[in-house]
Amino acid sequence: MSFTRKARARAMQGGGTYEEIAPAIDSCLLCGACETACPEGIELAELNIHQRQELNRQRTTYPRWYPADSNGMIDSGRRPDEQTLLLAGGLLGSKQALCLSLLEQLGTAGKTALARDDGQDIAKIMEAGLPLSPERVERFVSSLRSARTLIVAEGLLHRPLRAWLPGTKILGPGEALLSDASLRLLLRPEDLYIIEGRGYHTDHRRLAGFYHRLRHETGCYTNLDLQRTAFSTGAASLQGRNNIAAAGCIENAKRILKGKKAGRVVVEDLADSEAFRLATDLPVIHIAQLRRGKLSYED
Ligand code: SF4
């Protein structure tokens, strides 16, 4: 109980220090589910990062899963002219075949391209609550200004990108792909469709409606509960990337599977696929592997 979001708030109200609640702050996977569940509508996702920032001001030793390089200087490259850019992120960005498959399905007359700078280093620094370099943020944002739509795999970047680029449409890969009716037809009633939680919770009201229609249309299962909160494996978190078992991600995947007669798992976030592969013998595919006319299980 002392690790819950409510307990952390109570501890601070009672005079607790950030150091005293450090284990609870470090255990938070920043999935954003507590924000949508909060009856007072408090913006807990930002407060969770704020607590991590405050804790960093006081402590001298960091957990093993903290990013090694907090400067994150990556060349943002030239400004692309494409109207839609895919920001693939760390794990998806390392899988060229999956990125190409996504681009092929998203592409409208060659107007969708892979962003050369996906801001993954910025996401890691934000998640760890470490100080961000304004110059680095400016380079990242400048490289995206010419795009009208950004398809962003890293859900943690959705909220800041909406603030930094207010006129730009920010979508997750799942919404971007499944807005196409011919791709929705590839989902089956026995599919367990795993929504990427961090991006989903930052635009909860709108996306709850989108996924409600998806469930109604395809009959598939999802990782949403009755409050339309997405139960996350946490595999995309820094802790999950460091040690998927120790962060509880496999157990979370088993909890999501429980009671569902699923025949296949379809994940929006590639990080979730590893948690489900370790939790079940069912086939696990990424949405980029849902192909018109054929199903591809290869990477
Ligand atoms: S962000 Fe997720 S892991 Fe962190 S306190 Fe909220 S619900 Fe728990």
Tab-separated table of C-alpha atoms in Angstrom, residues 36 195 200-201 204 207-209 211-212 215 222-231:
chain	number	residue	atom	x	y	z
A	36	THR	CA	-7.319	8.894	-15.422
A	195	ILE	CA	-3.016	-0.204	-26.043
A	200	TYR	CA	-3.434	6.882	-24.302
A	201	HIS	CA	-3.753	8.363	-20.807
A	204	HIS	CA	-7.864	9.806	-22.408
A	207	LEU	CA	-9.006	7.924	-27.147
A	208	ALA	CA	-11.418	6.091	-24.825
A	209	GLY	CA	-14.052	6.781	-27.508
A	211	TYR	CA	-10.932	2.326	-28.652
A	212	HIS	CA	-14.544	1.802	-27.602
A	215	ARG	CA	-13.791	-2.964	-29.633
A	222	THR	CA	-8.216	-4.871	-24.925
A	223	ASN	CA	-6.220	-4.039	-21.786
A	224	LEU	CA	-8.838	-1.461	-20.726
A	225	ASP	CA	-10.686	-1.831	-17.443
A	226	LEU	CA	-14.158	-0.576	-16.547
A	227	GLN	CA	-12.862	2.966	-16.009
A	228	ARG	CA	-11.291	2.769	-19.489
A	229	THR	CA	-7.860	2.889	-17.897
A	230	ALA	CA	-5.210	0.950	-19.838
A	231	PHE	CA	-3.549	-1.690	-17.678
